[in-house]
PDB file of C-alpha atoms in Angstrom:
ATOM      1  CA  UNK I  26     100.638 113.315 117.688  1.00  0.00           C
ATOM      2  CA  UNK I  27     100.675 115.785 115.008  1.00  0.00           C
ATOM      3  CA  UNK I  28      98.985 114.989 111.317  1.00  0.00           C
ATOM      4  CA  UNK I  29     101.047 114.794 108.007  1.00  0.00           C
ATOM      5  CA  UNK I  30     101.339 115.790 104.657  1.00  0.00           C
ATOM      6  CA  UNK I  31     101.646 114.090 101.216  1.00  0.00           C
ATOM      7  CA  UNK I  32     104.467 114.840  98.866  1.00  0.00           C
ATOM      8  CA  UNK I  33     105.576 112.664  95.643  1.00  0.00           C
ATOM      9  CA  UNK I  34     109.444 112.525  95.527  1.00  0.00           C
ATOM     10  CA  UNK I  35     110.637 114.124  91.437  1.00  0.00           C
ATOM     11  CA  UNK I  36     112.598 110.786  91.427  1.00  0.00           C
ATOM     12  CA  UNK I  37     109.427 109.060  90.432  1.00  0.00           C
ATOM     13  CA  UNK I  38     105.917 107.928  91.516  1.00  0.00           C
ATOM     14  CA  UNK I  39     107.227 107.646  94.504  1.00  0.00           C
ATOM     15  CA  UNK I  40     104.594 109.161  97.942  1.00  0.00           C
ATOM     16  CA  UNK I  41     105.972 110.265 100.759  1.00  0.00           C
ATOM     17  CA  UNK I  42     103.375 111.161 104.332  1.00  0.00           C
ATOM     18  CA  UNK I  43     106.395 113.919 105.872  1.00  0.00           C
ATOM     19  CA  UNK I  44     104.857 115.036 109.214  1.00  0.00           C
ATOM     20  CA  UNK I  45     103.708 118.858 109.186  1.00  0.00           C
ATOM     21  CA  UNK I  46     106.139 119.751 111.953  1.00  0.00           C
ATOM     22  CA  UNK I  47     108.450 118.999 110.100  1.00  0.00           C
ATOM     23  CA  UNK I  48     110.463 120.234 106.689  1.00  0.00           C
ATOM     24  CA  UNK I  49     109.329 118.935 103.800  1.00  0.00           C
ATOM     25  CA  UNK I  50     111.779 117.105 101.571  1.00  0.00           C
ATOM     26  CA  UNK I  51     114.341 118.629 100.349  1.00  0.00           C
ATOM     27  CA  UNK I  52     116.736 118.224  97.045  1.00  0.00           C
ATOM     28  CA  UNK I  53     119.434 117.836  98.160  1.00  0.00           C
ATOM     29  CA  UNK I  54     119.020 115.058 100.423  1.00  0.00           C
ATOM     30  CA  UNK I  55     117.386 113.471  97.434  1.00  0.00           C
ATOM     31  CA  UNK I  56     120.469 114.398  95.341  1.00  0.00           C
ATOM     32  CA  UNK I  57     122.817 113.111  98.249  1.00  0.00           C
ATOM     33  CA  UNK I  58     121.194 110.025  98.581  1.00  0.00           C
ATOM     34  CA  UNK I  59     121.136 109.180  94.604  1.00  0.00           C
ATOM     35  CA  UNK I  60     124.187 109.516  94.864  1.00  0.00           C
ATOM     36  CA  UNK I  61     124.822 107.571  97.903  1.00  0.00           C
ATOM     37  CA  UNK I  62     122.593 104.542  96.032  1.00  0.00           C
ATOM     38  CA  UNK I  63     125.159 104.403  93.119  1.00  0.00           C
ATOM     39  CA  UNK I  64     127.815 104.129  95.184  1.00  0.00           C
ATOM     40  CA  UNK I  65     126.258 101.025  96.849  1.00  0.00           C
ATOM     41  CA  UNK I  66     124.681  99.375  94.033  1.00  0.00           C
ATOM     42  CA  UNK I  67     128.911  98.768  93.137  1.00  0.00           C
ATOM     43  CA  UNK I  68     129.425  98.534  96.802  1.00  0.00           C
ATOM     44  CA  UNK I  69     126.828  95.326  96.613  1.00  0.00           C
ATOM     45  CA  UNK I  70     128.058  94.312  93.202  1.00  0.00           C
ATOM     46  CA  UNK I  71     131.338  93.679  94.080  1.00  0.00           C
ATOM     47  CA  UNK I  72     131.114  91.851  96.616  1.00  0.00           C
ATOM     48  CA  UNK I  73     132.158  88.318  97.133  1.00  0.00           C
ATOM     49  CA  UNK I  74     129.918  87.260 100.049  1.00  0.00           C
ATOM     50  CA  UNK I  75     126.287  87.732 100.004  1.00  0.00           C
ATOM     51  CA  UNK I  76     124.880  85.932 102.198  1.00  0.00           C
ATOM     52  CA  UNK I  77     124.465  88.588 104.943  1.00  0.00           C
ATOM     53  CA  UNK I  78     122.521  92.408 104.311  1.00  0.00           C
ATOM     54  CA  UNK I  79     124.524  95.197 103.383  1.00  0.00           C
ATOM     55  CA  UNK I  80     123.661  97.870 106.268  1.00  0.00           C
ATOM     56  CA  UNK I  81     122.764 101.253 106.377  1.00  0.00           C
ATOM     57  CA  UNK I  82     121.830 103.666 109.536  1.00  0.00           C
ATOM     58  CA  UNK I  83     120.521 107.308 108.932  1.00  0.00           C
ATOM     59  CA  UNK I  84     120.154 109.047 111.992  1.00  0.00           C
ATOM     60  CA  UNK I  85     117.596 111.195 112.343  1.00  0.00           C
ATOM     61  CA  UNK I  86     115.658 109.551 109.457  1.00  0.00           C
ATOM     62  CA  UNK I  87     112.553 112.571 109.769  1.00  0.00           C
ATOM     63  CA  UNK I  88     109.993 111.608 107.280  1.00  0.00           C
ATOM     64  CA  UNK I  89     112.286 109.320 105.411  1.00  0.00           C
ATOM     65  CA  UNK I  90     113.205 110.994 102.319  1.00  0.00           C
ATOM     66  CA  UNK I  91     116.785 109.737 101.948  1.00  0.00           C
ATOM     67  CA  UNK I  92     115.823 106.366 102.825  1.00  0.00           C
ATOM     68  CA  UNK I  93     112.866 106.226 100.966  1.00  0.00           C
ATOM     69  CA  UNK I  94     115.199 107.163  98.064  1.00  0.00           C
ATOM     70  CA  UNK I  95     117.625 106.160  98.735  1.00  0.00           C
ATOM     71  CA  UNK I  96     115.509 102.327  97.983  1.00  0.00           C
ATOM     72  CA  UNK I  97     113.753 102.946  95.397  1.00  0.00           C
ATOM     73  CA  UNK I  98     117.568 103.353  93.069  1.00  0.00           C
ATOM     74  CA  UNK I  99     119.081 100.568  94.628  1.00  0.00           C
ATOM     75  CA  UNK I 100     119.764  97.353  92.117  1.00  0.00           C
ATOM     76  CA  UNK I 101     118.556  94.676  94.373  1.00  0.00           C
ATOM     77  CA  UNK I 102     117.204  96.831  98.010  1.00  0.00           C
ATOM     78  CA  UNK I 103     115.958  93.317  99.395  1.00  0.00           C
ATOM     79  CA  UNK I 104     119.921  92.760 100.096  1.00  0.00           C
ATOM     80  CA  UNK I 105     119.698  95.288 102.452  1.00  0.00           C
ATOM     81  CA  UNK I 106     118.629  96.668 106.344  1.00  0.00           C
ATOM     82  CA  UNK I 107     117.439  99.712 106.867  1.00  0.00           C
ATOM     83  CA  UNK I 108     117.631 100.858 110.171  1.00  0.00           C
ATOM     84  CA  UNK I 109     117.684 104.464 111.466  1.00  0.00           C
ATOM     85  CA  UNK I 110     116.663 106.505 114.474  1.00  0.00           C
ATOM     86  CA  UNK I 111     114.628 110.060 115.374  1.00  0.00           C
ATOM     87  CA  UNK I 112     114.065 111.126 118.379  1.00  0.00           C
ATOM     88  CA  UNK I 113     109.739 112.228 116.896  1.00  0.00           C
ATOM     89  CA  UNK I 114     107.827 109.513 117.234  1.00  0.00           C
ATOM     90  CA  UNK I 115     105.824 110.220 113.802  1.00  0.00           C
ATOM     91  CA  UNK I 116     108.489 109.986 112.157  1.00  0.00           C
ATOM     92  CA  UNK I 117     109.763 106.631 112.942  1.00  0.00           C
ATOM     93  CA  UNK I 118     106.321 105.580 112.181  1.00  0.00           C
ATOM     94  CA  UNK I 119     106.124 107.567 108.852  1.00  0.00           C
ATOM     95  CA  UNK I 120     109.835 106.268 107.709  1.00  0.00           C
ATOM     96  CA  UNK I 121     108.141 102.521 108.477  1.00  0.00           C
ATOM     97  CA  UNK I 122     104.782 103.104 106.849  1.00  0.00           C
ATOM     98  CA  UNK I 123     107.132 105.095 103.275  1.00  0.00           C
ATOM     99  CA  UNK I 124     109.399 102.191 102.822  1.00  0.00           C
ATOM    100  CA  UNK I 125     107.110  99.628 102.835  1.00  0.00           C
ATOM    101  CA  UNK I 126     105.641 101.279 100.463  1.00  0.00           C
ATOM    102  CA  UNK I 127     108.019 101.349  98.333  1.00  0.00           C
ATOM    103  CA  UNK I 128     108.376  97.239  98.952  1.00  0.00           C
ATOM    104  CA  UNK I 129     104.908  97.724  97.619  1.00  0.00           C
ATOM    105  CA  UNK I 130     105.942  99.340  94.930  1.00  0.00           C
ATOM    106  CA  UNK I 131     109.025  97.470  93.660  1.00  0.00           C
ATOM    107  CA  UNK I 132     106.907  93.843  94.680  1.00  0.00           C
ATOM    108  CA  UNK I 133     109.835  92.998  97.138  1.00  0.00           C
ATOM    109  CA  UNK I 134     110.420  93.063 101.128  1.00  0.00           C
ATOM    110  CA  UNK I 135     112.240  95.382 102.573  1.00  0.00           C
ATOM    111  CA  UNK I 136     114.044  94.797 105.655  1.00  0.00           C
ATOM    112  CA  UNK I 137     113.788  97.847 107.500  1.00  0.00           C
ATOM    113  CA  UNK I 138     113.788  98.971 111.950  1.00  0.00           C
ATOM    114  CA  UNK I 139     113.409 102.025 113.059  1.00  0.00           C
ATOM    115  CA  UNK I 140     113.358 103.556 115.960  1.00  0.00           C
ATOM    116  CA  UNK I 141     112.681 106.964 118.244  1.00  0.00           C
ATOM    117  CA  UNK I 142     115.710 107.761 120.326  1.00  0.00           C
ATOM    118  CA  UNK I 143     117.465 110.408 120.601  1.00  0.00           C
ATOM    119  CA  UNK I 144     121.427 110.408 119.796  1.00  0.00           C
ATOM    120  CA  UNK I 145     122.750 112.911 122.437  1.00  0.00           C
ATOM    121  CA  UNK I 146     121.900 109.323 124.776  1.00  0.00           C
ATOM    122  CA  UNK I 147     124.383 107.162 126.061  1.00  0.00           C
ATOM    123  CA  UNK I 148     121.731 103.950 126.011  1.00  0.00           C
ATOM    124  CA  UNK I 149     121.006 105.021 121.881  1.00  0.00           C
ATOM    125  CA  UNK I 150     124.899 104.365 121.200  1.00  0.00           C
ATOM    126  CA  UNK I 151     124.514 101.281 123.406  1.00  0.00           C
ATOM    127  CA  UNK I 152     121.945  99.750 121.746  1.00  0.00           C
ATOM    128  CA  UNK I 153     124.480 100.349 118.407  1.00  0.00           C
ATOM    129  CA  UNK I 154     126.873  97.250 120.156  1.00  0.00           C
ATOM    130  CA  UNK I 155     128.000  94.996 117.340  1.00  0.00           C
ATOM    131  CA  UNK I 156     126.505  95.773 115.267  1.00  0.00           C
ATOM    132  CA  UNK I 157     128.720  97.524 111.995  1.00  0.00           C
ATOM    133  CA  UNK I 158     126.708  99.448 109.237  1.00  0.00           C
ATOM    134  CA  UNK I 159     128.139 100.013 105.544  1.00  0.00           C
ATOM    135  CA  UNK I 160     126.832 103.100 104.931  1.00  0.00           C
ATOM    136  CA  UNK I 161     125.871 105.595 107.850  1.00  0.00           C
ATOM    137  CA  UNK I 162     124.064 108.871 106.769  1.00  0.00           C
ATOM    138  CA  UNK I 163     123.923 111.183 109.293  1.00  0.00           C
ATOM    139  CA  UNK I 164     121.195 113.770 109.089  1.00  0.00           C
ATOM    140  CA  UNK I 165     121.211 116.199 111.852  1.00  0.00           C
ATOM    141  CA  UNK I 166     120.520 120.296 111.917  1.00  0.00           C
ATOM    142  CA  UNK I 167     121.957 122.341 108.982  1.00  0.00           C
ATOM    143  CA  UNK I 168     120.473 125.690 109.061  1.00  0.00           C
ATOM    144  CA  UNK I 169     122.215 128.853 109.774  1.00  0.00           C
ATOM    145  CA  UNK I 170     121.015 130.310 113.304  1.00  0.00           C
ATOM    146  CA  UNK I 171     119.521 133.513 110.845  1.00  0.00           C
ATOM    147  CA  UNK I 172     117.770 131.321 108.149  1.00  0.00           C
ATOM    148  CA  UNK I 173     114.366 131.945 107.519  1.00  0.00           C
ATOM    149  CA  UNK I 174     111.853 128.578 109.192  1.00  0.00           C
ATOM    150  CA  UNK I 175     108.788 127.914 108.090  1.00  0.00           C
ATOM    151  CA  UNK I 176     105.830 129.033 110.271  1.00  0.00           C
ATOM    152  CA  UNK I 177     104.548 125.775 111.656  1.00  0.00           C
ATOM    153  CA  UNK I 178     108.172 124.747 112.971  1.00  0.00           C
ATOM    154  CA  UNK I 179     108.296 127.424 115.158  1.00  0.00           C
ATOM    155  CA  UNK I 180     107.486 125.243 118.248  1.00  0.00           C
ATOM    156  CA  UNK I 181     109.954 123.587 117.593  1.00  0.00           C
ATOM    157  CA  UNK I 182     112.786 123.177 119.877  1.00  0.00           C
ATOM    158  CA  UNK I 183     115.518 125.661 117.991  1.00  0.00           C
ATOM    159  CA  UNK I 184     119.231 123.104 118.532  1.00  0.00           C
ATOM    160  CA  UNK I 185     116.527 120.524 116.604  1.00  0.00           C
ATOM    161  CA  UNK I 186     116.273 122.922 113.469  1.00  0.00           C
ATOM    162  CA  UNK I 187     119.526 125.046 113.678  1.00  0.00           C
ATOM    163  CA  UNK I 188     122.913 123.557 113.396  1.00  0.00           C
ATOM    164  CA  UNK I 189     123.798 126.299 116.829  1.00  0.00           C
ATOM    165  CA  UNK I 190     121.641 124.664 118.459  1.00  0.00           C
ATOM    166  CA  UNK I 191     123.295 124.135 122.946  1.00  0.00           C
ATOM    167  CA  UNK I 192     126.082 126.669 121.148  1.00  0.00           C
ATOM    168  CA  UNK I 193     127.820 126.165 118.130  1.00  0.00           C
ATOM    169  CA  UNK I 194     127.459 122.750 116.013  1.00  0.00           C
ATOM    170  CA  UNK I 195     126.844 120.299 119.249  1.00  0.00           C
ATOM    171  CA  UNK I 196     125.017 117.797 117.158  1.00  0.00           C
ATOM    172  CA  UNK I 197     128.508 116.972 114.798  1.00  0.00           C
ATOM    173  CA  UNK I 198     131.253 117.370 118.034  1.00  0.00           C
ATOM    174  CA  UNK I 199     128.966 114.432 119.920  1.00  0.00           C
ATOM    175  CA  UNK I 200     127.800 112.015 117.256  1.00  0.00           C
ATOM    176  CA  UNK I 201     131.022 112.022 114.578  1.00  0.00           C
ATOM    177  CA  UNK I 202     133.867 110.330 116.802  1.00  0.00           C
ATOM    178  CA  UNK I 203     131.201 107.307 118.126  1.00  0.00           C
ATOM    179  CA  UNK I 204     130.337 106.637 114.037  1.00  0.00           C
ATOM    180  CA  UNK I 205     133.744 104.938 113.124  1.00  0.00           C
ATOM    181  CA  UNK I 206     133.554 102.003 116.277  1.00  0.00           C
ATOM    182  CA  UNK I 207     130.297 101.240 114.139  1.00  0.00           C
ATOM    183  CA  UNK I 208     131.392 101.484 110.841  1.00  0.00           C
ATOM    184  CA  UNK I 209     132.540  98.400 108.740  1.00  0.00           C
ATOM    185  CA  UNK I 210     135.370  97.877 108.631  1.00  0.00           C
ATOM    186  CA  UNK I 211     135.136  96.616 104.375  1.00  0.00           C
ATOM    187  CA  UNK I 212     137.135  98.276 102.493  1.00  0.00           C
ATOM    188  CA  UNK I 213     133.810 100.804 100.565  1.00  0.00           C
ATOM    189  CA  UNK I 214     132.054 101.404 103.291  1.00  0.00           C
ATOM    190  CA  UNK I 215     131.017 104.814 104.336  1.00  0.00           C
ATOM    191  CA  UNK I 216     129.659 108.014 106.356  1.00  0.00           C
ATOM    192  CA  UNK I 217     128.171 110.102 104.372  1.00  0.00           C
ATOM    193  CA  UNK I 218     126.644 113.539 106.301  1.00  0.00           C
ATOM    194  CA  UNK I 219     125.525 116.904 105.273  1.00  0.00           C
ATOM    195  CA  UNK I 220     127.356 119.784 106.503  1.00  0.00           C
ATOM    196  CA  UNK I 221     126.106 123.320 107.816  1.00  0.00           C
ATOM    197  CA  UNK I 222     125.143 125.356 105.003  1.00  0.00           C
ATOM    198  CA  UNK I 223     126.768 128.359 105.432  1.00  0.00           C
ATOM    199  CA  UNK I 224     130.201 126.523 105.821  1.00  0.00           C
ATOM    200  CA  UNK I 225     132.205 125.866 102.976  1.00  0.00           C
ATOM    201  CA  UNK I 226     135.254 123.981 102.540  1.00  0.00           C
ATOM    202  CA  UNK I 227     137.600 125.940 104.813  1.00  0.00           C
ATOM    203  CA  UNK I 228     135.616 125.287 107.254  1.00  0.00           C
ATOM    204  CA  UNK I 229     136.206 121.485 107.438  1.00  0.00           C
ATOM    205  CA  UNK I 230     140.177 122.357 106.760  1.00  0.00           C
ATOM    206  CA  UNK I 231     140.395 124.031 110.015  1.00  0.00           C
ATOM    207  CA  UNK I 232     141.934 123.148 113.293  1.00  0.00           C
ATOM    208  CA  UNK I 233     140.408 125.478 115.908  1.00  0.00           C
ATOM    209  CA  UNK I 234     138.694 124.784 118.544  1.00  0.00           C
ATOM    210  CA  UNK I 235     135.089 123.928 117.998  1.00  0.00           C
ATOM    211  CA  UNK I 236     134.633 123.917 114.426  1.00  0.00           C
ATOM    212  CA  UNK I 237     133.831 121.088 112.707  1.00  0.00           C
ATOM    213  CA  UNK I 238     137.792 120.501 110.165  1.00  0.00           C
ATOM    214  CA  UNK I 239     138.715 120.626 114.358  1.00  0.00           C
ATOM    215  CA  UNK I 240     136.368 117.458 114.986  1.00  0.00           C
ATOM    216  CA  UNK I 241     136.296 115.292 111.032  1.00  0.00           C
ATOM    217  CA  UNK I 242     140.845 115.734 111.468  1.00  0.00           C
ATOM    218  CA  UNK I 243     140.888 114.850 114.494  1.00  0.00           C
ATOM    219  CA  UNK I 244     138.138 113.189 116.492  1.00  0.00           C
ATOM    220  CA  UNK I 245     137.079 111.079 113.617  1.00  0.00           C
ATOM    221  CA  UNK I 246     139.066 110.346 110.592  1.00  0.00           C
ATOM    222  CA  UNK I 247     142.571 108.689 113.225  1.00  0.00           C
ATOM    223  CA  UNK I 248     139.497 106.103 113.999  1.00  0.00           C
ATOM    224  CA  UNK I 249     139.661 105.025 110.387  1.00  0.00           C
ATOM    225  CA  UNK I 250     142.231 103.373 108.812  1.00  0.00           C
ATOM    226  CA  UNK I 251     143.303 104.118 104.839  1.00  0.00           C
ATOM    227  CA  UNK I 252     139.973 107.060 105.548  1.00  0.00           C
ATOM    228  CA  UNK I 253     139.401 109.388 102.327  1.00  0.00           C
ATOM    229  CA  UNK I 254     137.433 112.718 102.751  1.00  0.00           C
ATOM    230  CA  UNK I 255     135.139 113.784  99.675  1.00  0.00           C
ATOM    231  CA  UNK I 256     133.402 116.857  99.177  1.00  0.00           C
ATOM    232  CA  UNK I 257     130.854 117.052  97.098  1.00  0.00           C
ATOM    233  CA  UNK I 258     128.594 120.643  95.840  1.00  0.00           C
ATOM    234  CA  UNK I 259     124.646 120.227  96.526  1.00  0.00           C
ATOM    235  CA  UNK I 260     124.367 123.324  93.546  1.00  0.00           C
ATOM    236  CA  UNK I 261     122.832 123.691  91.717  1.00  0.00           C
ATOM    237  CA  UNK I 262     119.645 121.766  93.492  1.00  0.00           C
ATOM    238  CA  UNK I 263     120.563 123.224  96.855  1.00  0.00           C
ATOM    239  CA  UNK I 264     122.897 124.701  99.141  1.00  0.00           C
ATOM    240  CA  UNK I 265     125.973 123.682 100.659  1.00  0.00           C
ATOM    241  CA  UNK I 266     127.705 120.760 100.537  1.00  0.00           C
ATOM    242  CA  UNK I 267     127.691 116.803 101.875  1.00  0.00           C
ATOM    243  CA  UNK I 268     130.812 114.862 103.011  1.00  0.00           C
ATOM    244  CA  UNK I 269     131.340 111.263 102.694  1.00  0.00           C
ATOM    245  CA  UNK I 270     134.266 108.805 104.627  1.00  0.00           C
ATOM    246  CA  UNK I 271     134.754 106.455 102.904  1.00  0.00           C
ATOM    247  CA  UNK I 272     137.151 103.699 103.617  1.00  0.00           C
TER     248      UNK I 272
END
């Protein structure tokens, strides 16, 4: 197991421990988390029954940048349940640590369950049976195959870094279609995911075989009645866009 580095997130005095073999916290991820936190605060305030937690799932937690920033911006994080998976055991360990630190900082208990798992394995999805999430954040590799990557990631399998791994948008095609089955049917529930930085809105509207648009409109949206699709630009903080599918 490798080592880790310490980073301070720009939104405050929150320290994040990040594995040396992964990308450091990105401004794009932090921006997505801040926007999502605003939506979740409104979602929670409109709940009539608050006896059960708001369930949040991140697929591909990395060092926990998204969940840590999200938890720090929620008005009542103690009423949320934070789940997540990652294929890297050190990332899982550090994400748990980072989220618990947020609890200490805010003087509350953070309900966390982060597991070492691979979303390409069927047993991973079997573990989600009878669990429904109000927010699912899918964080797959999104770099173009020609993009430069830090030297420290040179030994990392390329399909874990680039969206083009396994001959195209493999992770998007294999995972997105599974998410509606574990999404809560409650109004306001949503799926959020980062769009590969070399794609734009035209790609999301495409019906070509193998395109992200075809996956979205053929395999995902038909499973979610009354779904709305929202695209957001990450500029000027980062390259690319992110997509939100909301009931």
